[in-house]
Short mmCIF file of C-alpha atoms and ligand atoms in Angstrom, two decimals:
data_model
loop_
_atom_site.label_atom_id
_atom_site.label_comp_id
_atom_site.label_asym_id
_atom_site.label_seq_id
_atom_site.Cartn_x
_atom_site.Cartn_y
_atom_site.Cartn_z
CA MET A 1 -13.94 -23.39 -5.42
CA ARG A 2 -12.96 -21.31 -2.42
CA ILE A 3 -10.47 -18.52 -3.02
CA PHE A 4 -8.30 -16.72 -0.49
CA SER A 5 -5.65 -14.05 -0.82
CA GLY A 6 -3.91 -11.57 1.44
CA ILE A 7 -2.30 -8.21 0.85
CA GLN A 8 -0.04 -6.14 3.07
CA PRO A 9 -1.25 -2.75 4.30
CA THR A 10 1.64 -0.88 2.72
CA GLY A 11 -0.71 1.94 1.73
CA ILE A 12 -0.80 2.75 -1.95
CA LYS A 13 -0.09 -0.41 -3.83
CA HIS A 14 1.99 -0.50 -7.01
CA LEU A 15 1.34 -1.68 -10.54
CA GLY A 16 2.93 -5.08 -9.80
CA ASN A 17 0.47 -5.65 -6.94
CA TYR A 18 -2.37 -4.53 -9.17
CA ILE A 19 -1.59 -6.61 -12.25
CA GLY A 20 -0.12 -9.60 -10.43
CA ALA A 21 -2.71 -9.86 -7.67
CA ILE A 22 -5.53 -7.33 -7.21
CA ARG A 23 -6.99 -7.80 -10.66
CA GLN A 24 -7.04 -11.53 -10.06
CA TYR A 25 -8.95 -10.98 -6.82
CA VAL A 26 -11.74 -9.25 -8.69
CA ASP A 27 -11.86 -12.08 -11.17
CA GLY A 28 -11.70 -14.62 -8.28
CA GLN A 29 -14.63 -12.94 -6.56
CA GLU A 30 -16.76 -13.64 -9.64
CA ARG A 31 -15.49 -17.18 -10.18
CA ALA A 32 -16.02 -18.21 -6.56
CA ALA A 33 -19.54 -16.76 -6.55
CA ALA A 34 -20.33 -18.59 -9.81
CA SER A 35 -19.23 -21.85 -8.19
CA GLY A 36 -21.44 -21.16 -5.15
CA ASP A 37 -18.49 -20.76 -2.79
CA ASP A 38 -16.82 -17.90 -0.95
CA SER A 39 -13.85 -15.73 -1.83
CA LEU A 40 -11.92 -14.09 0.98
CA PHE A 41 -9.53 -11.14 0.75
CA CYS A 42 -7.60 -10.12 3.79
CA VAL A 43 -5.61 -7.01 4.64
CA VAL A 44 -2.80 -8.58 6.62
CA ASP A 45 -2.02 -6.07 9.36
CA LEU A 46 -0.36 -8.69 11.59
CA HIS A 47 2.20 -9.32 8.86
CA ALA A 48 3.09 -5.63 9.01
CA LEU A 49 4.37 -6.07 12.59
CA THR A 50 7.30 -8.15 11.35
CA VAL A 51 9.33 -5.06 10.38
CA ALA A 52 9.68 -1.65 12.05
CA TYR A 53 6.33 0.20 11.94
CA ASP A 54 4.32 2.99 13.53
CA PRO A 55 1.01 1.89 15.17
CA ALA A 56 -1.06 4.95 14.18
CA GLU A 57 0.26 4.84 10.65
CA LEU A 58 -0.55 1.15 10.35
CA ARG A 59 -4.25 1.83 10.90
CA ASP A 60 -4.22 4.43 8.14
CA ARG A 61 -2.40 2.14 5.76
CA VAL A 62 -5.08 -0.52 6.35
CA TYR A 63 -7.69 2.05 5.23
CA ASP A 64 -5.61 3.02 2.19
CA THR A 65 -5.20 -0.58 1.12
CA THR A 66 -8.84 -1.49 1.76
CA ALA A 67 -9.98 1.54 -0.24
CA ILE A 68 -7.72 0.50 -3.14
CA LEU A 69 -9.28 -2.98 -3.11
CA LEU A 70 -12.79 -1.57 -3.07
CA ALA A 71 -11.92 0.91 -5.81
CA ALA A 72 -10.47 -1.90 -7.92
CA GLY A 73 -13.80 -3.74 -7.79
CA LEU A 74 -13.98 -5.94 -4.70
CA ASP A 75 -17.57 -5.84 -3.50
CA PRO A 76 -18.30 -6.67 0.17
CA ASP A 77 -21.67 -8.04 -0.94
CA LYS A 78 -19.95 -10.57 -3.19
CA CYS A 79 -16.76 -11.43 -1.30
CA ILE A 80 -15.48 -11.51 2.27
CA LEU A 81 -13.14 -8.55 2.72
CA PHE A 82 -11.60 -8.23 6.17
CA ARG A 83 -8.69 -7.22 8.40
CA GLN A 84 -6.53 -10.12 9.49
CA SER A 85 -6.23 -9.12 13.17
CA ASP A 86 -10.05 -9.10 13.54
CA VAL A 87 -10.11 -12.88 13.13
CA ARG A 88 -8.21 -14.39 16.05
CA GLN A 89 -8.13 -17.87 14.53
CA HIS A 90 -5.29 -16.80 12.23
CA SER A 91 -3.00 -16.31 15.23
CA GLU A 92 -4.16 -19.52 16.87
CA LEU A 93 -3.60 -21.62 13.77
CA THR A 94 -0.16 -20.05 13.30
CA TRP A 95 0.87 -21.51 16.61
CA MET A 96 -0.67 -24.89 15.85
CA LEU A 97 1.17 -25.05 12.51
CA SER A 98 4.44 -24.27 14.27
CA ALA A 99 4.28 -27.88 15.48
CA VAL A 100 5.00 -29.15 11.94
CA VAL A 101 7.02 -26.37 10.27
CA PRO A 102 10.81 -26.89 10.52
CA ASN A 103 12.72 -23.92 11.85
CA GLY A 104 15.61 -24.50 9.45
CA ARG A 105 13.29 -24.15 6.49
CA LEU A 106 12.01 -20.79 7.75
CA ALA A 107 15.57 -19.54 8.18
CA ARG A 108 16.34 -20.50 4.56
CA MET A 109 13.34 -18.68 3.01
CA HIS A 110 14.45 -16.01 0.53
CA GLN A 111 12.27 -13.30 1.97
CA PHE A 112 13.60 -13.91 5.47
CA ARG A 113 17.19 -13.81 4.29
CA ASP A 114 16.69 -10.65 2.21
CA LYS A 115 14.68 -8.78 4.81
CA SER A 116 16.84 -9.78 7.76
CA VAL A 117 19.89 -8.40 5.94
CA ALA A 118 17.98 -5.16 5.28
CA GLN A 119 16.90 -4.72 8.94
CA ARG A 120 19.17 -2.32 10.75
CA ASP A 121 18.00 -2.81 14.32
CA LEU A 122 15.96 -5.85 15.07
CA VAL A 123 15.48 -9.05 13.13
CA SER A 124 12.24 -10.03 14.84
CA ALA A 125 11.04 -13.57 15.42
CA GLY A 126 7.94 -12.37 13.55
CA LEU A 127 9.99 -11.97 10.38
CA LEU A 128 11.02 -15.62 10.65
CA PHE A 129 7.44 -16.63 11.36
CA TYR A 130 5.91 -14.57 8.54
CA PRO A 131 5.35 -17.61 6.26
CA VAL A 132 3.65 -19.61 9.03
CA LEU A 133 1.12 -16.83 9.62
CA MET A 134 0.59 -16.69 5.87
CA ALA A 135 -0.01 -20.45 5.79
CA ALA A 136 -2.52 -20.08 8.63
CA ASP A 137 -4.34 -17.31 6.72
CA VAL A 138 -5.16 -19.65 3.87
CA LEU A 139 -5.45 -23.00 5.65
CA ALA A 140 -7.92 -21.62 8.23
CA TYR A 141 -10.48 -21.36 5.40
CA ARG A 142 -9.65 -24.60 3.57
CA ALA A 143 -9.23 -22.48 0.47
CA ASP A 144 -8.62 -24.25 -2.85
CA GLU A 145 -6.91 -21.44 -4.67
CA VAL A 146 -4.60 -18.54 -3.82
CA PRO A 147 -4.26 -15.76 -6.41
CA VAL A 148 -0.82 -14.15 -5.98
CA GLY A 149 2.16 -12.94 -8.01
CA GLU A 150 5.08 -15.16 -8.94
CA ASP A 151 7.17 -13.93 -5.96
CA GLN A 152 4.97 -15.85 -3.50
CA ARG A 153 5.93 -19.30 -4.84
CA GLU A 154 8.20 -20.22 -1.94
CA HIS A 155 5.55 -19.18 0.60
CA LEU A 156 2.93 -21.25 -1.21
CA GLU A 157 5.18 -24.32 -1.18
CA LEU A 158 5.68 -23.99 2.57
CA MET A 159 1.93 -23.60 3.07
CA ARG A 160 1.17 -26.68 0.98
CA ASP A 161 3.71 -28.74 2.90
CA ALA A 162 2.32 -27.52 6.24
CA ALA A 163 -1.17 -28.69 5.20
CA ARG A 164 0.18 -32.07 4.05
CA ASP A 165 2.16 -32.56 7.25
CA VAL A 166 -0.77 -31.69 9.53
CA ASN A 167 -3.05 -34.03 7.58
CA LYS A 168 -0.55 -36.89 7.62
CA ARG A 169 0.34 -36.59 11.28
CA PHE A 170 -2.97 -35.67 12.89
CA ALA A 171 -5.76 -36.84 10.59
CA PRO A 172 -4.54 -39.53 8.16
CA ASP A 173 -8.05 -41.02 7.93
CA LEU A 174 -9.68 -37.83 6.68
CA GLY A 175 -7.92 -37.80 3.29
CA SER A 176 -4.91 -36.09 1.78
CA GLY A 177 -6.43 -32.66 1.11
CA GLU A 178 -4.76 -32.71 -2.33
CA GLY A 179 -6.48 -31.66 -5.56
CA GLY A 180 -9.81 -30.77 -4.01
CA GLU A 181 -10.03 -34.06 -2.11
CA GLY A 182 -11.20 -33.77 1.49
CA GLY A 183 -8.80 -33.68 4.40
CA LEU A 184 -8.44 -31.95 7.74
CA LEU A 185 -6.78 -29.13 5.79
CA ILE A 186 -6.88 -28.47 2.05
CA VAL A 187 -3.61 -28.26 0.10
CA PRO A 188 -4.21 -25.04 -1.88
CA GLU A 189 -3.12 -24.23 -5.43
CA GLN A 190 -1.26 -21.07 -6.39
CA ARG A 191 -2.80 -19.06 -9.19
CA THR A 192 -0.69 -16.52 -11.06
CA PRO A 193 -1.83 -14.53 -14.09
CA GLU A 194 -0.59 -15.65 -17.51
CA VAL A 195 0.69 -12.17 -18.26
CA GLY A 196 2.11 -9.94 -15.53
CA ALA A 197 2.90 -12.45 -12.75
CA ARG A 198 6.19 -10.62 -12.17
CA ILE A 199 6.23 -6.95 -13.10
CA MET A 200 9.73 -5.48 -12.99
CA ASP A 201 11.03 -2.12 -11.80
CA LEU A 202 11.05 0.41 -14.67
CA GLN A 203 14.52 1.66 -13.72
CA GLU A 204 16.04 -1.70 -12.86
CA PRO A 205 14.15 -4.18 -15.00
CA THR A 206 16.04 -7.16 -13.64
CA ARG A 207 14.48 -6.56 -10.20
CA LYS A 208 10.81 -6.95 -9.40
CA MET A 209 8.75 -3.83 -8.82
CA SER A 210 8.42 -3.47 -5.05
CA THR A 211 7.53 -0.90 -2.40
CA SER A 212 10.56 -1.55 -0.25
CA ALA A 213 13.54 -2.36 -2.41
CA ALA A 214 13.48 -0.66 -5.75
CA SER A 215 13.81 2.91 -7.00
CA PRO A 216 10.95 5.40 -6.50
CA GLU A 217 11.14 6.42 -10.19
CA GLY A 218 10.92 2.79 -11.25
CA THR A 219 7.85 2.00 -9.13
CA VAL A 220 4.47 2.94 -10.59
CA TYR A 221 1.78 3.41 -7.94
CA VAL A 222 -1.88 2.75 -8.56
CA LEU A 223 -2.66 6.40 -7.75
CA ASP A 224 0.10 7.96 -9.90
CA GLU A 225 -1.32 10.31 -12.50
CA GLY A 226 -0.56 12.97 -15.09
CA LYS A 227 3.01 14.16 -15.40
CA ALA A 228 4.34 11.93 -12.61
CA LEU A 229 3.03 8.83 -14.34
CA GLU A 230 4.23 10.02 -17.72
CA LYS A 231 7.73 10.71 -16.43
CA LYS A 232 8.09 7.20 -15.04
CA PHE A 233 7.25 5.62 -18.38
CA LYS A 234 9.25 8.07 -20.49
CA ARG A 235 12.33 7.40 -18.38
CA ALA A 236 11.86 3.64 -18.29
CA VAL A 237 15.14 1.85 -18.96
CA THR A 238 15.21 -0.02 -22.29
CA ASP A 239 18.33 -0.95 -24.32
CA SER A 240 20.40 0.41 -27.20
CA ASP A 241 18.89 -1.72 -29.99
CA SER A 242 17.10 0.15 -32.74
CA GLY A 243 15.39 -0.56 -36.02
CA GLU A 244 13.21 -3.40 -37.11
CA GLY A 245 12.67 -6.22 -34.63
CA SER A 246 13.95 -4.31 -31.60
CA ILE A 247 10.49 -4.37 -29.98
CA ARG A 248 10.28 -8.03 -29.06
CA TYR A 249 9.72 -10.13 -25.97
CA ALA A 250 12.98 -11.63 -24.66
CA PRO A 251 13.12 -11.14 -20.88
CA LYS A 252 16.73 -12.30 -20.41
CA GLU A 253 18.22 -10.39 -23.29
CA LYS A 254 15.91 -7.35 -23.28
CA PRO A 255 14.49 -7.01 -19.75
CA GLY A 256 13.32 -3.39 -20.01
CA VAL A 257 11.50 -3.77 -23.34
CA SER A 258 10.01 -7.11 -22.31
CA ASN A 259 8.69 -5.62 -19.07
CA LEU A 260 7.01 -2.76 -20.95
CA LEU A 261 5.47 -5.27 -23.36
CA GLU A 262 4.21 -7.32 -20.45
CA ILE A 263 2.66 -4.25 -18.78
CA LEU A 264 1.13 -3.19 -22.11
CA ALA A 265 -0.38 -6.61 -22.76
CA ALA A 266 -1.65 -7.00 -19.19
CA SER A 267 -3.23 -3.54 -19.16
CA ARG A 268 -4.96 -4.14 -22.49
CA ARG A 269 -5.84 -7.69 -21.47
CA THR A 270 -4.29 -9.14 -24.58
CA SER A 271 -1.44 -11.58 -25.17
CA ILE A 272 2.15 -10.43 -25.44
CA ASP A 273 2.19 -11.47 -29.11
CA GLU A 274 -0.74 -9.17 -29.76
CA ALA A 275 1.02 -6.33 -27.95
CA VAL A 276 4.13 -6.84 -30.10
CA ALA A 277 2.03 -7.02 -33.28
CA SER A 278 0.24 -3.78 -32.39
CA LEU A 279 3.62 -2.02 -32.45
CA ALA A 280 4.65 -3.27 -35.89
CA GLY A 281 4.67 0.26 -37.30
CA ALA A 282 6.41 1.84 -34.29
CA ARG A 283 9.29 4.23 -34.84
CA GLY A 284 11.15 3.17 -31.76
CA TYR A 285 10.98 2.61 -28.03
CA GLY A 286 9.31 6.01 -27.56
CA ASP A 287 6.16 4.61 -29.18
CA LEU A 288 6.27 1.52 -26.97
CA LYS A 289 6.54 3.72 -23.88
CA MET A 290 3.69 5.99 -24.93
CA ALA A 291 1.42 3.06 -25.79
CA THR A 292 2.15 1.45 -22.44
CA LEU A 293 1.56 4.72 -20.58
CA ALA A 294 -1.80 5.17 -22.34
CA ALA A 295 -2.92 1.62 -21.55
CA VAL A 296 -1.90 1.88 -17.89
CA ASP A 297 -3.52 5.28 -17.49
CA GLU A 298 -6.76 3.99 -18.98
CA GLU A 299 -6.74 1.05 -16.57
CA LEU A 300 -5.89 3.07 -13.46
CA THR A 301 -7.94 6.25 -13.96
CA PRO A 302 -11.30 4.79 -12.85
CA ILE A 303 -9.62 3.24 -9.78
CA ARG A 304 -8.04 6.55 -8.85
CA GLU A 305 -11.41 8.26 -9.13
CA ARG A 306 -13.26 5.70 -7.04
CA TYR A 307 -10.48 5.72 -4.45
CA ALA A 308 -10.84 9.50 -4.03
CA GLU A 309 -14.55 8.98 -3.27
CA LEU A 310 -14.12 6.00 -0.94
CA ARG A 311 -11.01 6.73 1.12
CA PRO A 312 -12.35 9.69 3.17
CA ASP A 313 -15.25 7.64 4.56
CA VAL A 314 -13.41 5.69 7.25
CA ALA A 315 -16.67 4.69 8.96
CA ALA A 316 -17.88 2.99 5.79
CA ILE A 317 -14.54 1.20 5.40
CA GLU A 318 -14.71 -0.01 9.01
CA GLU A 319 -18.26 -1.18 8.42
CA ALA A 320 -17.25 -3.19 5.36
CA LEU A 321 -14.31 -4.74 7.25
CA ALA A 322 -16.47 -5.62 10.25
CA LYS A 323 -19.02 -7.36 8.08
CA GLY A 324 -16.23 -9.37 6.44
CA ALA A 325 -14.63 -10.27 9.76
CA ALA A 326 -17.88 -11.61 11.18
CA ARG A 327 -18.34 -14.01 8.28
CA ALA A 328 -14.64 -14.92 8.09
CA SER A 329 -14.62 -15.81 11.81
CA GLU A 330 -17.48 -18.24 11.30
CA LEU A 331 -15.69 -20.00 8.47
CA ALA A 332 -12.33 -20.09 10.27
CA GLU A 333 -13.97 -21.46 13.41
CA GLU A 334 -15.41 -24.38 11.42
CA THR A 335 -11.85 -25.40 10.55
CA MET A 336 -10.41 -24.67 13.98
CA VAL A 337 -12.92 -26.89 15.77
CA ASP A 338 -11.62 -29.79 13.69
CA VAL A 339 -7.97 -28.82 14.04
CA ARG A 340 -8.17 -28.51 17.83
CA GLU A 341 -9.89 -31.89 18.04
CA ALA A 342 -7.33 -33.59 15.79
CA MET A 343 -4.36 -32.01 17.55
CA GLY A 344 -5.63 -32.76 21.05
CA VAL A 345 -6.04 -29.15 22.13
CA GLY A 346 -8.95 -27.56 24.05
CA ILE A 347 -12.21 -29.12 25.21
CA PRO A 348 -12.70 -32.54 23.59
CA ARG A 349 -15.63 -32.55 21.18
CA ALA A 350 -17.39 -35.30 23.17
CA VAL A 351 -17.21 -33.33 26.41
CA GLN A 352 -18.43 -30.18 24.70
CA ALA A 353 -21.35 -32.05 23.10
CA LYS A 354 -22.36 -33.47 26.46
CA ALA A 355 -22.13 -30.07 28.12
CA SER A 356 -24.28 -28.39 25.49
CA SER A 357 -26.91 -31.16 25.55
CA ARG A 358 -27.42 -30.69 29.26
P1 LIG B 401 2.12 -7.98 -0.77
O1 LIG B 401 1.19 -6.99 -0.21
O2 LIG B 401 3.58 -7.71 -0.66
O3 LIG B 401 1.80 -8.20 -2.29
C1 LIG B 401 0.46 -8.35 -2.70
C2 LIG B 401 0.41 -9.18 -3.97
O4 LIG B 401 1.12 -8.52 -5.02
C3 LIG B 401 1.93 -9.46 -5.69
N1 LIG B 401 3.11 -8.75 -6.23
C4 LIG B 401 3.47 -8.74 -7.52
N2 LIG B 401 2.92 -9.30 -8.62
C5 LIG B 401 3.53 -9.07 -9.80
N3 LIG B 401 4.66 -8.31 -9.94
C6 LIG B 401 5.23 -7.73 -8.86
N4 LIG B 401 6.31 -6.97 -9.01
C7 LIG B 401 4.64 -7.93 -7.58
N5 LIG B 401 4.94 -7.50 -6.32
C8 LIG B 401 3.99 -8.02 -5.51
C9 LIG B 401 2.32 -10.47 -4.62
O5 LIG B 401 2.69 -11.69 -5.19
C10 LIG B 401 1.05 -10.56 -3.81
O6 LIG B 401 0.18 -11.52 -4.36
N6 LIG B 401 2.91 -12.38 1.57
C11 LIG B 401 1.88 -11.61 0.85
C12 LIG B 401 0.71 -11.24 1.75
C13 LIG B 401 -0.05 -12.40 2.32
C14 LIG B 401 -0.76 -13.40 1.59
C15 LIG B 401 -1.36 -14.23 2.60
C16 LIG B 401 -0.96 -13.67 0.24
C17 LIG B 401 -0.23 -12.65 3.65
N7 LIG B 401 -1.02 -13.75 3.81
C18 LIG B 401 -2.14 -15.32 2.23
C19 LIG B 401 -1.74 -14.78 -0.10
C20 LIG B 401 -2.32 -15.59 0.89
C21 LIG B 401 2.53 -10.34 0.31
O7 LIG B 401 3.71 -10.20 0.37
O8 LIG B 401 1.72 -9.37 -0.13
#
């Protein structure tokens, strides 16, 4: 069971990233090791070039994000943690996949449409190509499973279709790559957590929590603490119900309350039913907010503390990333040798074998 996921170097990640994805990485690291396979986690700096950015700042944001991952429990001795741009095969495979990915489909992707509307100056070709690079990230390692939040579903579908199309067109004899069956490329499965796959903004609970779009007061960052953290939860938007039965999970009808319940349950690692039951004696939404704040604070405090220790040591972060990149390159090259051969690109395997036997 090989696991791969990627995360953008947007600096300090938010609670949605943490609950929806990062916590699953730590769990994935253990599951992959138990199965005798690798888990790979990649800070996707090349994806950051698709919107306006500052080069010097980008390097710092990579360190911030890597330090958050390390603080959350990724261990470079157990998993492969690396920076995307250090492994050139990602860029190469992106181009190879472009042979099978329809342009019209890229133009219809939700993220492309939303982000291209939001761009004031340039809608870059990179923004259109974002999902192809993401497909290459995963397919280069023949990963079986991709832990992500719910919002990545469309990207995962495109990735799965790209793998199927490459297999069908260039290597039909090698197998379909579906459901763990061999193939030139593996068709990977999306894995989202049962609770917390889509954490919503605390101020606008019908929109997902996000770094770019939503309100600063509605976005909880992994490093928020004390009064700032408290204020965000105290001011969380709920609804005007009161009395018995008002604390219940009904995302359509009660988005704010349901989001708090989801955050509470995820932070305590219980079910939503258990979270609701634990509030049976509550006097109102104030109690729900305070319980959620306490659970989140308990979860994030150790990460905050470890981050403060790790982030200043840039040399150690670079060392961890370099170690990951070396191993990731080996694994990606194993796939690329086969992909080049199947797609008729580069030195034919037979010629190479002859040359090296001389
Ligand atoms: P990024 O950095 O935007 O998000 C990182 C992860 O956080 C999840 N997430 C959420 N989960 C629950 N609730 C939310 N409100 C929420 N917001 C974000 C995302 O689903 C994601 O798992 N395209 C990816 C980066 C990427 C990638 C990859 C992922 C590049 N290559 C290959 C997997 C495999 C992204 O936007 O990350």
